[in-house]
PDB file of C-alpha atoms and ligand atoms in Angstrom:
ATOM      1  CA  MET A   1    -128.954  21.543  93.460  1.00 53.00           C
ATOM      2  CA  THR A   2    -125.205  21.081  93.628  1.00 50.00           C
ATOM      3  CA  SER A   3    -123.564  20.294  96.905  1.00 49.00           C
ATOM      4  CA  GLY A   4    -120.060  20.806  98.141  1.00 48.00           C
ATOM      5  CA  ARG A   5    -118.439  21.948 101.318  1.00 54.00           C
ATOM      6  CA  GLY A   6    -120.026  25.397 101.272  1.00 57.00           C
ATOM      7  CA  PRO A   7    -123.712  26.256 101.254  1.00 62.00           C
ATOM      8  CA  GLN A   8    -125.824  24.406  98.727  1.00 81.00           C
ATOM      9  CA  VAL A   9    -126.074  26.280  95.469  1.00 90.00           C
ATOM     10  CA  LEU A  10    -129.334  26.272  93.540  1.00 93.00           C
ATOM     11  CA  GLU A  11    -128.422  26.299  89.865  1.00 95.00           C
ATOM     12  CA  ILE A  12    -131.203  27.728  87.771  1.00 97.00           C
ATOM     13  CA  VAL A  13    -131.200  27.568  84.024  1.00 98.00           C
ATOM     14  CA  ALA A  14    -131.946  30.766  82.124  1.00 98.00           C
ATOM     15  CA  LEU A  15    -134.210  30.371  79.101  1.00 98.00           C
ATOM     16  CA  SER A  16    -134.779  33.434  76.969  1.00 98.00           C
ATOM     17  CA  ARG A  17    -134.588  34.081  73.289  1.00 96.00           C
ATOM     18  CA  VAL A  18    -134.349  37.842  73.729  1.00 94.00           C
ATOM     19  CA  PHE A  19    -132.016  38.413  76.698  1.00 94.00           C
ATOM     20  CA  ASP A  20    -128.615  36.991  77.654  1.00 96.00           C
ATOM     21  CA  LEU A  21    -129.770  36.253  81.201  1.00 96.00           C
ATOM     22  CA  PRO A  22    -126.643  34.362  82.409  1.00 95.00           C
ATOM     23  CA  ARG A  23    -124.623  37.440  81.483  1.00 95.00           C
ATOM     24  CA  ALA A  24    -127.145  39.814  83.052  1.00 94.00           C
ATOM     25  CA  PHE A  25    -127.051  37.863  86.311  1.00 94.00           C
ATOM     26  CA  ALA A  26    -123.299  37.172  86.274  1.00 91.00           C
ATOM     27  CA  THR A  27    -122.581  39.935  88.767  1.00 90.00           C
ATOM     28  CA  ALA A  28    -125.725  39.332  90.822  1.00 88.00           C
ATOM     29  CA  ASN A  29    -125.416  35.649  91.649  1.00 76.00           C
ATOM     30  CA  THR A  30    -125.688  35.055  95.374  1.00 83.00           C
ATOM     31  CA  PRO A  31    -123.817  32.384  97.357  1.00 85.00           C
ATOM     32  CA  THR A  32    -126.907  30.202  97.175  1.00 87.00           C
ATOM     33  CA  VAL A  33    -128.371  30.865  93.713  1.00 92.00           C
ATOM     34  CA  ARG A  34    -126.550  30.791  90.385  1.00 94.00           C
ATOM     35  CA  VAL A  35    -128.029  31.488  86.970  1.00 96.00           C
ATOM     36  CA  ILE A  36    -126.517  29.397  84.182  1.00 96.00           C
ATOM     37  CA  GLY A  37    -127.179  29.097  80.480  1.00 97.00           C
ATOM     38  CA  PRO A  38    -128.413  25.865  78.837  1.00 98.00           C
ATOM     39  CA  ASP A  39    -124.874  25.363  77.491  1.00 97.00           C
ATOM     40  CA  GLN A  40    -123.523  25.245  81.065  1.00 96.00           C
ATOM     41  CA  VAL A  41    -125.928  22.536  82.225  1.00 97.00           C
ATOM     42  CA  THR A  42    -123.956  19.348  82.770  1.00 96.00           C
ATOM     43  CA  ASP A  43    -126.906  17.148  83.741  1.00 97.00           C
ATOM     44  CA  PRO A  44    -130.356  18.366  82.587  1.00 98.00           C
ATOM     45  CA  ALA A  45    -131.987  15.910  85.020  1.00 98.00           C
ATOM     46  CA  LYS A  46    -130.618  17.963  87.917  1.00 97.00           C
ATOM     47  CA  ILE A  47    -132.345  21.163  86.832  1.00 98.00           C
ATOM     48  CA  GLU A  48    -135.431  21.865  88.929  1.00 98.00           C
ATOM     49  CA  VAL A  49    -135.780  25.608  88.428  1.00 98.00           C
ATOM     50  CA  ALA A  50    -135.670  27.839  85.366  1.00 98.00           C
ATOM     51  CA  ILE A  51    -135.755  31.595  85.021  1.00 98.00           C
ATOM     52  CA  SER A  52    -137.291  32.811  81.827  1.00 98.00           C
ATOM     53  CA  TRP A  53    -138.378  35.720  79.661  1.00 97.00           C
ATOM     54  CA  VAL A  54    -139.725  34.978  76.171  1.00 96.00           C
ATOM     55  CA  PRO A  55    -138.599  31.319  75.961  1.00 98.00           C
ATOM     56  CA  THR A  56    -138.211  29.495  72.648  1.00 98.00           C
ATOM     57  CA  ASP A  57    -141.030  27.015  71.943  1.00 98.00           C
ATOM     58  CA  ASP A  58    -138.893  24.011  72.964  1.00 98.00           C
ATOM     59  CA  ALA A  59    -137.056  25.745  75.820  1.00 98.00           C
ATOM     60  CA  PHE A  60    -138.361  23.549  78.674  1.00 98.00           C
ATOM     61  CA  ALA A  61    -138.173  20.199  76.849  1.00 98.00           C
ATOM     62  CA  PRO A  62    -134.631  19.161  77.911  1.00 98.00           C
ATOM     63  CA  TYR A  63    -135.363  19.273  81.685  1.00 98.00           C
ATOM     64  CA  PRO A  64    -137.330  16.191  82.861  1.00 98.00           C
ATOM     65  CA  ASN A  65    -137.311  17.212  86.540  1.00 98.00           C
ATOM     66  CA  LEU A  66    -138.276  20.845  86.180  1.00 98.00           C
ATOM     67  CA  ARG A  67    -140.533  21.927  89.068  1.00 98.00           C
ATOM     68  CA  MET A  68    -140.684  25.697  88.813  1.00 98.00           C
ATOM     69  CA  VAL A  69    -140.259  28.425  86.214  1.00 98.00           C
ATOM     70  CA  SER A  70    -139.903  32.007  87.376  1.00 98.00           C
ATOM     71  CA  SER A  71    -140.406  35.058  85.233  1.00 98.00           C
ATOM     72  CA  ILE A  72    -137.767  37.764  85.604  1.00 97.00           C
ATOM     73  CA  ALA A  73    -140.590  40.254  86.061  1.00 95.00           C
ATOM     74  CA  ALA A  74    -144.282  40.644  86.835  1.00 95.00           C
ATOM     75  CA  GLY A  75    -145.527  39.287  83.508  1.00 94.00           C
ATOM     76  CA  VAL A  76    -145.717  35.544  82.787  1.00 97.00           C
ATOM     77  CA  ASP A  77    -147.699  35.590  79.541  1.00 95.00           C
ATOM     78  CA  ARG A  78    -144.888  34.340  77.269  1.00 96.00           C
ATOM     79  CA  ILE A  79    -143.976  31.544  79.682  1.00 98.00           C
ATOM     80  CA  LEU A  80    -147.564  30.323  79.974  1.00 97.00           C
ATOM     81  CA  ALA A  81    -147.915  30.381  76.191  1.00 97.00           C
ATOM     82  CA  CYS A  82    -144.783  28.260  75.663  1.00 98.00           C
ATOM     83  CA  PRO A  83    -145.753  24.862  74.128  1.00 98.00           C
ATOM     84  CA  SER A  84    -142.985  22.943  75.965  1.00 98.00           C
ATOM     85  CA  LEU A  85    -144.068  24.126  79.450  1.00 98.00           C
ATOM     86  CA  PRO A  86    -145.223  20.949  81.262  1.00 98.00           C
ATOM     87  CA  ASP A  87    -148.604  21.133  83.007  1.00 97.00           C
ATOM     88  CA  HIS A  88    -147.275  20.216  86.437  1.00 97.00           C
ATOM     89  CA  VAL A  89    -144.599  22.929  86.560  1.00 98.00           C
ATOM     90  CA  VAL A  90    -145.299  25.808  88.938  1.00 98.00           C
ATOM     91  CA  VAL A  91    -144.940  29.201  87.279  1.00 98.00           C
ATOM     92  CA  THR A  92    -143.986  32.106  89.507  1.00 98.00           C
ATOM     93  CA  ARG A  93    -143.640  35.793  88.963  1.00 97.00           C
ATOM     94  CA  ILE A  94    -141.896  38.591  90.778  1.00 97.00           C
ATOM     95  CA  ARG A  95    -144.098  40.680  93.044  1.00 96.00           C
ATOM     96  CA  ASP A  96    -141.944  43.627  93.921  1.00 97.00           C
ATOM     97  CA  THR A  97    -143.251  46.733  95.647  1.00 97.00           C
ATOM     98  CA  ALA A  98    -140.160  48.659  94.516  1.00 97.00           C
ATOM     99  CA  GLN A  99    -141.020  47.769  90.912  1.00 97.00           C
ATOM    100  CA  ALA A 100    -144.605  48.873  91.514  1.00 97.00           C
ATOM    101  CA  ASP A 101    -143.353  52.198  92.928  1.00 98.00           C
ATOM    102  CA  MET A 102    -141.209  52.649  89.826  1.00 98.00           C
ATOM    103  CA  MET A 103    -144.221  51.885  87.631  1.00 98.00           C
ATOM    104  CA  ALA A 104    -146.298  54.416  89.564  1.00 98.00           C
ATOM    105  CA  GLY A 105    -143.642  57.091  89.070  1.00 98.00           C
ATOM    106  CA  PHE A 106    -143.579  56.382  85.343  1.00 98.00           C
ATOM    107  CA  ALA A 107    -147.371  56.515  85.092  1.00 98.00           C
ATOM    108  CA  ALA A 108    -147.517  59.726  87.144  1.00 98.00           C
ATOM    109  CA  TRP A 109    -144.874  61.299  84.914  1.00 98.00           C
ATOM    110  CA  HIS A 110    -147.006  60.537  81.836  1.00 98.00           C
ATOM    111  CA  VAL A 111    -150.088  61.941  83.535  1.00 98.00           C
ATOM    112  CA  VAL A 112    -148.217  65.215  84.109  1.00 98.00           C
ATOM    113  CA  TRP A 113    -146.777  65.084  80.577  1.00 98.00           C
ATOM    114  CA  HIS A 114    -150.248  64.993  79.051  1.00 98.00           C
ATOM    115  CA  HIS A 115    -152.071  67.123  81.613  1.00 98.00           C
ATOM    116  CA  ARG A 116    -149.519  69.943  81.297  1.00 98.00           C
ATOM    117  CA  ARG A 117    -148.875  69.405  77.571  1.00 97.00           C
ATOM    118  CA  MET A 118    -145.156  69.104  78.176  1.00 97.00           C
ATOM    119  CA  GLY A 119    -144.602  67.930  74.582  1.00 96.00           C
ATOM    120  CA  GLN A 120    -145.359  71.450  73.426  1.00 96.00           C
ATOM    121  CA  TYR A 121    -142.565  72.896  75.577  1.00 98.00           C
ATOM    122  CA  VAL A 122    -140.138  70.252  74.333  1.00 96.00           C
ATOM    123  CA  ALA A 123    -141.067  71.204  70.755  1.00 96.00           C
ATOM    124  CA  ASN A 124    -140.813  74.936  71.543  1.00 98.00           C
ATOM    125  CA  GLN A 125    -137.370  74.839  73.133  1.00 98.00           C
ATOM    126  CA  PRO A 126    -135.217  74.490  69.966  1.00 98.00           C
ATOM    127  CA  LEU A 127    -137.333  77.262  68.408  1.00 98.00           C
ATOM    128  CA  ARG A 128    -136.671  79.456  71.498  1.00 98.00           C
ATOM    129  CA  ILE A 129    -140.416  79.975  71.922  1.00 98.00           C
ATOM    130  CA  TRP A 130    -141.548  81.172  75.356  1.00 98.00           C
ATOM    131  CA  ASP A 131    -145.267  80.433  75.272  1.00 98.00           C
ATOM    132  CA  ARG A 132    -147.128  80.448  78.584  1.00 98.00           C
ATOM    133  CA  SER A 133    -150.605  80.608  77.099  1.00 98.00           C
ATOM    134  CA  PHE A 134    -151.870  77.092  77.929  1.00 98.00           C
ATOM    135  CA  GLN A 135    -153.874  77.076  81.171  1.00 98.00           C
ATOM    136  CA  PRO A 136    -154.185  73.496  82.432  1.00 97.00           C
ATOM    137  CA  PRO A 137    -157.318  72.462  84.308  1.00 98.00           C
ATOM    138  CA  ALA A 138    -156.851  71.747  88.016  1.00 98.00           C
ATOM    139  CA  PRO A 139    -155.898  68.107  88.689  1.00 98.00           C
ATOM    140  CA  GLY A 140    -159.255  67.624  90.394  1.00 98.00           C
ATOM    141  CA  GLN A 141    -160.908  68.171  87.033  1.00 98.00           C
ATOM    142  CA  VAL A 142    -158.873  65.580  85.149  1.00 98.00           C
ATOM    143  CA  ARG A 143    -160.180  62.035  85.552  1.00 98.00           C
ATOM    144  CA  VAL A 144    -157.545  59.334  85.477  1.00 98.00           C
ATOM    145  CA  GLY A 145    -158.597  55.753  84.769  1.00 98.00           C
ATOM    146  CA  ILE A 146    -156.445  52.742  85.534  1.00 98.00           C
ATOM    147  CA  LEU A 147    -157.073  49.375  83.894  1.00 98.00           C
ATOM    148  CA  GLY A 148    -155.784  46.763  86.343  1.00 97.00           C
ATOM    149  CA  PHE A 149    -155.712  46.991  90.115  1.00 96.00           C
ATOM    150  CA  GLY A 150    -153.046  44.496  91.141  1.00 95.00           C
ATOM    151  CA  LEU A 151    -149.743  45.519  92.681  1.00 95.00           C
ATOM    152  CA  MET A 152    -148.961  47.877  89.771  1.00 97.00           C
ATOM    153  CA  GLY A 153    -152.418  49.396  89.428  1.00 97.00           C
ATOM    154  CA  GLN A 154    -152.726  49.994  93.174  1.00 97.00           C
ATOM    155  CA  ALA A 155    -149.357  51.783  93.298  1.00 97.00           C
ATOM    156  CA  CYS A 156    -150.330  53.950  90.309  1.00 98.00           C
ATOM    157  CA  ALA A 157    -153.699  54.768  91.883  1.00 98.00           C
ATOM    158  CA  ARG A 158    -152.134  55.701  95.221  1.00 97.00           C
ATOM    159  CA  VAL A 159    -149.539  58.040  93.704  1.00 98.00           C
ATOM    160  CA  ILE A 160    -151.768  59.656  91.078  1.00 98.00           C
ATOM    161  CA  GLY A 161    -154.620  59.989  93.569  1.00 97.00           C
ATOM    162  CA  ALA A 162    -152.226  61.737  95.983  1.00 96.00           C
ATOM    163  CA  MET A 163    -151.423  64.221  93.195  1.00 97.00           C
ATOM    164  CA  GLY A 164    -155.053  65.349  93.309  1.00 97.00           C
ATOM    165  CA  PHE A 165    -156.441  63.525  90.282  1.00 98.00           C
ATOM    166  CA  PRO A 166    -159.715  61.634  90.779  1.00 98.00           C
ATOM    167  CA  VAL A 167    -158.861  58.028  89.981  1.00 98.00           C
ATOM    168  CA  VAL A 168    -161.144  55.219  88.889  1.00 98.00           C
ATOM    169  CA  ALA A 169    -159.693  51.746  88.442  1.00 98.00           C
ATOM    170  CA  ALA A 170    -160.986  48.534  86.874  1.00 98.00           C
ATOM    171  CA  ARG A 171    -160.248  45.109  88.311  1.00 96.00           C
ATOM    172  CA  SER A 172    -161.440  41.730  87.117  1.00 91.00           C
ATOM    173  CA  SER A 173    -163.163  40.685  90.332  1.00 89.00           C
ATOM    174  CA  ALA A 174    -164.160  42.154  93.667  1.00 86.00           C
ATOM    175  CA  SER A 175    -161.530  42.018  96.400  1.00 87.00           C
ATOM    176  CA  ALA A 176    -160.994  43.187  99.953  1.00 86.00           C
ATOM    177  CA  THR A 177    -157.835  45.130  98.951  1.00 86.00           C
ATOM    178  CA  PRO A 178    -157.998  48.521 100.700  1.00 89.00           C
ATOM    179  CA  VAL A 179    -158.693  51.365  98.288  1.00 93.00           C
ATOM    180  CA  PRO A 180    -156.778  54.653  98.776  1.00 90.00           C
ATOM    181  CA  ASP A 181    -158.722  57.898  99.363  1.00 88.00           C
ATOM    182  CA  GLY A 182    -159.836  59.533  96.143  1.00 89.00           C
ATOM    183  CA  VAL A 183    -159.836  56.217  94.271  1.00 96.00           C
ATOM    184  CA  THR A 184    -162.937  54.376  93.050  1.00 97.00           C
ATOM    185  CA  VAL A 185    -162.680  50.749  91.986  1.00 97.00           C
ATOM    186  CA  LEU A 186    -165.097  49.067  89.578  1.00 97.00           C
ATOM    187  CA  ALA A 187    -164.969  45.277  89.420  1.00 96.00           C
ATOM    188  CA  GLY A 188    -166.109  42.553  87.084  1.00 92.00           C
ATOM    189  CA  PRO A 189    -167.505  42.424  83.552  1.00 92.00           C
ATOM    190  CA  GLY A 190    -167.927  45.804  81.933  1.00 96.00           C
ATOM    191  CA  SER A 191    -165.566  47.564  84.362  1.00 97.00           C
ATOM    192  CA  ILE A 192    -162.904  48.198  81.709  1.00 98.00           C
ATOM    193  CA  GLN A 193    -165.453  49.873  79.456  1.00 98.00           C
ATOM    194  CA  ALA A 194    -166.978  51.841  82.346  1.00 98.00           C
ATOM    195  CA  VAL A 195    -163.551  53.126  83.398  1.00 98.00           C
ATOM    196  CA  ALA A 196    -162.656  54.083  79.812  1.00 98.00           C
ATOM    197  CA  GLU A 197    -165.846  56.158  79.601  1.00 98.00           C
ATOM    198  CA  ARG A 198    -164.780  58.113  82.686  1.00 98.00           C
ATOM    199  CA  SER A 199    -161.115  58.669  81.802  1.00 98.00           C
ATOM    200  CA  ASP A 200    -159.532  61.823  80.468  1.00 98.00           C
ATOM    201  CA  ILE A 201    -156.253  59.959  80.880  1.00 99.00           C
ATOM    202  CA  LEU A 202    -156.461  56.167  80.668  1.00 99.00           C
ATOM    203  CA  ILE A 203    -153.557  54.061  81.948  1.00 99.00           C
ATOM    204  CA  ASN A 204    -153.341  50.371  81.057  1.00 98.00           C
ATOM    205  CA  VAL A 205    -151.478  48.045  83.445  1.00 98.00           C
ATOM    206  CA  LEU A 206    -153.541  44.901  82.866  1.00 97.00           C
ATOM    207  CA  PRO A 207    -151.805  41.521  82.672  1.00 96.00           C
ATOM    208  CA  LEU A 208    -151.965  39.856  79.253  1.00 96.00           C
ATOM    209  CA  THR A 209    -154.555  37.064  79.258  1.00 95.00           C
ATOM    210  CA  ASP A 210    -157.057  35.756  76.723  1.00 94.00           C
ATOM    211  CA  ALA A 211    -159.567  38.213  78.190  1.00 94.00           C
ATOM    212  CA  THR A 212    -157.311  41.255  77.800  1.00 96.00           C
ATOM    213  CA  ARG A 213    -155.776  40.542  74.392  1.00 97.00           C
ATOM    214  CA  ASP A 214    -156.782  43.356  71.975  1.00 98.00           C
ATOM    215  CA  VAL A 215    -158.807  45.075  74.706  1.00 98.00           C
ATOM    216  CA  LEU A 216    -157.510  48.502  73.669  1.00 98.00           C
ATOM    217  CA  ASP A 217    -159.349  48.664  70.375  1.00 98.00           C
ATOM    218  CA  ALA A 218    -161.527  51.000  68.338  1.00 98.00           C
ATOM    219  CA  ALA A 219    -164.616  50.150  70.416  1.00 98.00           C
ATOM    220  CA  LEU A 220    -162.883  51.060  73.677  1.00 98.00           C
ATOM    221  CA  PHE A 221    -161.310  54.223  72.245  1.00 98.00           C
ATOM    222  CA  ALA A 222    -164.758  55.296  71.020  1.00 98.00           C
ATOM    223  CA  ARG A 223    -166.048  55.097  74.600  1.00 98.00           C
ATOM    224  CA  MET A 224    -163.309  57.407  75.883  1.00 98.00           C
ATOM    225  CA  PRO A 225    -164.192  61.106  76.139  1.00 98.00           C
ATOM    226  CA  ALA A 226    -163.202  63.270  73.151  1.00 98.00           C
ATOM    227  CA  GLY A 227    -159.712  64.659  73.692  1.00 98.00           C
ATOM    228  CA  ALA A 228    -158.681  61.870  76.094  1.00 98.00           C
ATOM    229  CA  VAL A 229    -155.232  60.299  76.102  1.00 98.00           C
ATOM    230  CA  LEU A 230    -153.947  56.753  76.536  1.00 99.00           C
ATOM    231  CA  VAL A 231    -150.930  55.606  78.533  1.00 99.00           C
ATOM    232  CA  GLN A 232    -150.147  52.059  77.388  1.00 98.00           C
ATOM    233  CA  ILE A 233    -147.721  50.404  79.828  1.00 98.00           C
ATOM    234  CA  GLY A 234    -149.289  46.917  80.003  1.00 98.00           C
ATOM    235  CA  ARG A 235    -148.524  44.533  77.160  1.00 97.00           C
ATOM    236  CA  GLY A 236    -148.261  45.226  73.451  1.00 97.00           C
ATOM    237  CA  GLU A 237    -150.720  42.489  72.489  1.00 97.00           C
ATOM    238  CA  GLN A 238    -153.466  44.297  74.399  1.00 98.00           C
ATOM    239  CA  MET A 239    -153.645  47.092  71.844  1.00 98.00           C
ATOM    240  CA  VAL A 240    -154.802  47.096  68.245  1.00 98.00           C
ATOM    241  CA  GLU A 241    -152.172  49.524  67.039  1.00 98.00           C
ATOM    242  CA  ALA A 242    -154.032  50.536  63.857  1.00 98.00           C
ATOM    243  CA  ASP A 243    -157.053  51.447  65.998  1.00 98.00           C
ATOM    244  CA  LEU A 244    -154.960  53.813  68.118  1.00 98.00           C
ATOM    245  CA  LEU A 245    -153.652  55.503  64.979  1.00 98.00           C
ATOM    246  CA  ALA A 246    -157.199  55.895  63.648  1.00 98.00           C
ATOM    247  CA  ALA A 247    -158.440  57.327  66.958  1.00 98.00           C
ATOM    248  CA  LEU A 248    -155.571  59.855  67.030  1.00 98.00           C
ATOM    249  CA  ASP A 249    -155.796  60.736  63.368  1.00 97.00           C
ATOM    250  CA  SER A 250    -159.554  61.340  63.599  1.00 98.00           C
ATOM    251  CA  GLY A 251    -158.858  63.723  66.502  1.00 98.00           C
ATOM    252  CA  HIS A 252    -161.002  61.716  68.938  1.00 98.00           C
ATOM    253  CA  LEU A 253    -157.980  60.933  71.123  1.00 98.00           C
ATOM    254  CA  ALA A 254    -155.488  63.744  71.716  1.00 98.00           C
ATOM    255  CA  GLY A 255    -152.372  61.724  72.437  1.00 98.00           C
ATOM    256  CA  ALA A 256    -150.800  58.547  73.713  1.00 98.00           C
ATOM    257  CA  SER A 257    -147.746  57.254  75.511  1.00 98.00           C
ATOM    258  CA  VAL A 258    -146.734  53.789  74.372  1.00 98.00           C
ATOM    259  CA  ASP A 259    -144.082  51.750  76.205  1.00 98.00           C
ATOM    260  CA  VAL A 260    -145.016  48.267  74.945  1.00 98.00           C
ATOM    261  CA  PHE A 261    -145.522  46.968  71.410  1.00 98.00           C
ATOM    262  CA  ARG A 262    -146.967  43.914  69.734  1.00 97.00           C
ATOM    263  CA  SER A 263    -143.525  43.240  68.352  1.00 95.00           C
ATOM    264  CA  GLU A 264    -140.501  44.552  70.227  1.00 94.00           C
ATOM    265  CA  PRO A 265    -138.515  46.379  69.114  1.00 96.00           C
ATOM    266  CA  PRO A 266    -141.000  47.925  66.696  1.00 98.00           C
ATOM    267  CA  PRO A 267    -139.565  48.105  63.154  1.00 97.00           C
ATOM    268  CA  ALA A 268    -137.960  51.350  62.010  1.00 98.00           C
ATOM    269  CA  ASP A 269    -140.942  52.081  59.762  1.00 98.00           C
ATOM    270  CA  HIS A 270    -143.504  51.574  62.556  1.00 98.00           C
ATOM    271  CA  PRO A 271    -145.917  54.526  62.317  1.00 98.00           C
ATOM    272  CA  PHE A 272    -145.720  55.291  66.064  1.00 98.00           C
ATOM    273  CA  TRP A 273    -142.072  56.368  65.858  1.00 98.00           C
ATOM    274  CA  GLY A 274    -142.761  59.523  63.892  1.00 96.00           C
ATOM    275  CA  HIS A 275    -146.267  60.268  65.138  1.00 97.00           C
ATOM    276  CA  PRO A 276    -146.532  63.788  66.570  1.00 95.00           C
ATOM    277  CA  ASN A 277    -149.008  62.740  69.250  1.00 97.00           C
ATOM    278  CA  ILE A 278    -147.373  59.524  70.421  1.00 98.00           C
ATOM    279  CA  LEU A 279    -144.586  59.404  72.966  1.00 98.00           C
ATOM    280  CA  VAL A 280    -142.631  56.167  72.488  1.00 98.00           C
ATOM    281  CA  THR A 281    -140.449  54.569  75.171  1.00 98.00           C
ATOM    282  CA  PRO A 282    -138.686  51.178  74.823  1.00 98.00           C
ATOM    283  CA  HIS A 283    -140.478  48.978  77.426  1.00 97.00           C
ATOM    284  CA  ARG A 284    -138.748  50.776  80.273  1.00 96.00           C
ATOM    285  CA  ALA A 285    -141.670  51.584  82.572  1.00 97.00           C
ATOM    286  CA  SER A 286    -140.246  49.607  85.476  1.00 96.00           C
ATOM    287  CA  ASP A 287    -137.656  47.090  86.542  1.00 92.00           C
ATOM    288  CA  THR A 288    -136.873  44.715  89.355  1.00 94.00           C
ATOM    289  CA  SER A 289    -133.365  44.368  90.743  1.00 94.00           C
ATOM    290  CA  ARG A 290    -131.551  41.129  89.942  1.00 95.00           C
ATOM    291  CA  LEU A 291    -130.936  40.455  93.620  1.00 94.00           C
ATOM    292  CA  GLU A 292    -134.642  40.792  94.383  1.00 95.00           C
ATOM    293  CA  ILE A 293    -135.451  38.368  91.547  1.00 96.00           C
ATOM    294  CA  LEU A 294    -133.033  35.790  92.952  1.00 96.00           C
ATOM    295  CA  ARG A 295    -134.304  36.353  96.492  1.00 95.00           C
ATOM    296  CA  GLN A 296    -137.894  35.675  95.418  1.00 97.00           C
ATOM    297  CA  ILE A 297    -136.901  32.637  93.351  1.00 97.00           C
ATOM    298  CA  ALA A 298    -135.091  31.159  96.364  1.00 95.00           C
ATOM    299  CA  LEU A 299    -138.143  31.817  98.579  1.00 96.00           C
ATOM    300  CA  ASN A 300    -140.553  30.292  96.067  1.00 98.00           C
ATOM    301  CA  TYR A 301    -138.364  27.227  95.584  1.00 97.00           C
ATOM    302  CA  ALA A 302    -137.913  26.759  99.344  1.00 96.00           C
ATOM    303  CA  ALA A 303    -141.699  26.826  99.752  1.00 98.00           C
ATOM    304  CA  LEU A 304    -142.116  24.136  97.071  1.00 97.00           C
ATOM    305  CA  VAL A 305    -139.439  21.949  98.636  1.00 97.00           C
ATOM    306  CA  ALA A 306    -141.237  22.300 101.973  1.00 98.00           C
ATOM    307  CA  GLY A 307    -144.472  21.179 100.330  1.00 97.00           C
ATOM    308  CA  GLN A 308    -146.022  24.659 100.637  1.00 98.00           C
ATOM    309  CA  PRO A 309    -147.549  26.776  97.870  1.00 97.00           C
ATOM    310  CA  ALA A 310    -144.962  29.126  96.347  1.00 98.00           C
ATOM    311  CA  PRO A 311    -145.929  32.689  97.356  1.00 97.00           C
ATOM    312  CA  GLY A 312    -145.209  33.980  93.839  1.00 98.00           C
ATOM    313  CA  ALA A 313    -147.132  31.240  92.015  1.00 98.00           C
ATOM    314  CA  VAL A 314    -149.555  32.393  89.341  1.00 97.00           C
ATOM    315  CA  SER A 315    -152.849  30.778  88.465  1.00 96.00           C
ATOM    316  CA  ARG A 316    -152.293  29.045  85.151  1.00 94.00           C
ATOM    317  CA  THR A 317    -155.966  29.422  84.316  1.00 92.00           C
ATOM    318  CA  ALA A 318    -156.245  33.116  85.219  1.00 92.00           C
ATOM    319  CA  GLY A 319    -152.921  33.860  83.504  1.00 93.00           C
ATOM    320  CA  TYR A 320    -151.435  36.025  86.315  1.00 93.00           C
TER     321      TYR A 320
HETATM  322  C1  GLV B   1    -142.435  43.971  82.624  1.00 69.25           C
HETATM  323  O1  GLV B   1    -142.780  44.014  81.494  1.00 69.25           O
HETATM  324  C2  GLV B   1    -142.991  43.090  83.622  1.00 69.25           C
HETATM  325  O2  GLV B   1    -143.676  42.120  83.260  1.00 69.25           O
HETATM  326  O3  GLV B   1    -142.750  43.302  84.820  1.00 69.25           O
END
């Protein structure tokens, strides 16, 4: 904290090897929170809070009094995996209903894209082809599965369920979270596989943990109904990319939307770029506003200072 005549300003150091966060937040800093780069830190001992997205391995080492690290988003996997993250530091994430709504809109758009075979119309347009022959099944006949039933999965289920699609979602453990009409939730071991078996369109919004790494693999694709499609908007490391290619090329899966990759950006020769049945987007499924990120960081930090649990704290053992 720095003090002066005005309100106290919480200076938080930004640690990312992929984004210029001080620049991104330059126009969003509030009177009470300021994001600075490591090069602007005058006394590392005064830094108690960091904001991070894909930190370097030694990113946290210079700050002996670090108490809290916040992700800029919902995911914390790269922060938790960072070797210099001290055990006692509280890791928080952003839980933003507006981000979840944005995610739900993106997922719903992909459901319509595949259900209505919109790719065919996009391909037909430059050829001036007016082809109305495809008759889509009614939404009630297209089963949508959602892997993950946290804030993101619940928003996706609510929106896609309201569009008339029967939705079945998998969550890691039972919970009292209310389930929207038209949505079935399966919990616990085997639920991911059981949902995949019942999904004509399977949407992945799981957090990345040891349990979900490589979960979208040949064995899971084989359980999906013939002609099913995958919407991968979780984390790149959850999918064995070669297995998706094999499932598409064998004709077992009909298509996929992929927003997240094992390595981002994927190299120019990555086979997904030119694949006729894969729709690639550059990790743009959803976003949180910078002001909301700073608001939640300030709230989480205030809770810690007051000796309370930070509302956005993740479980370091669960990984989310
Ligand atoms: C985006 O990838 C997020 O973690 O919210």
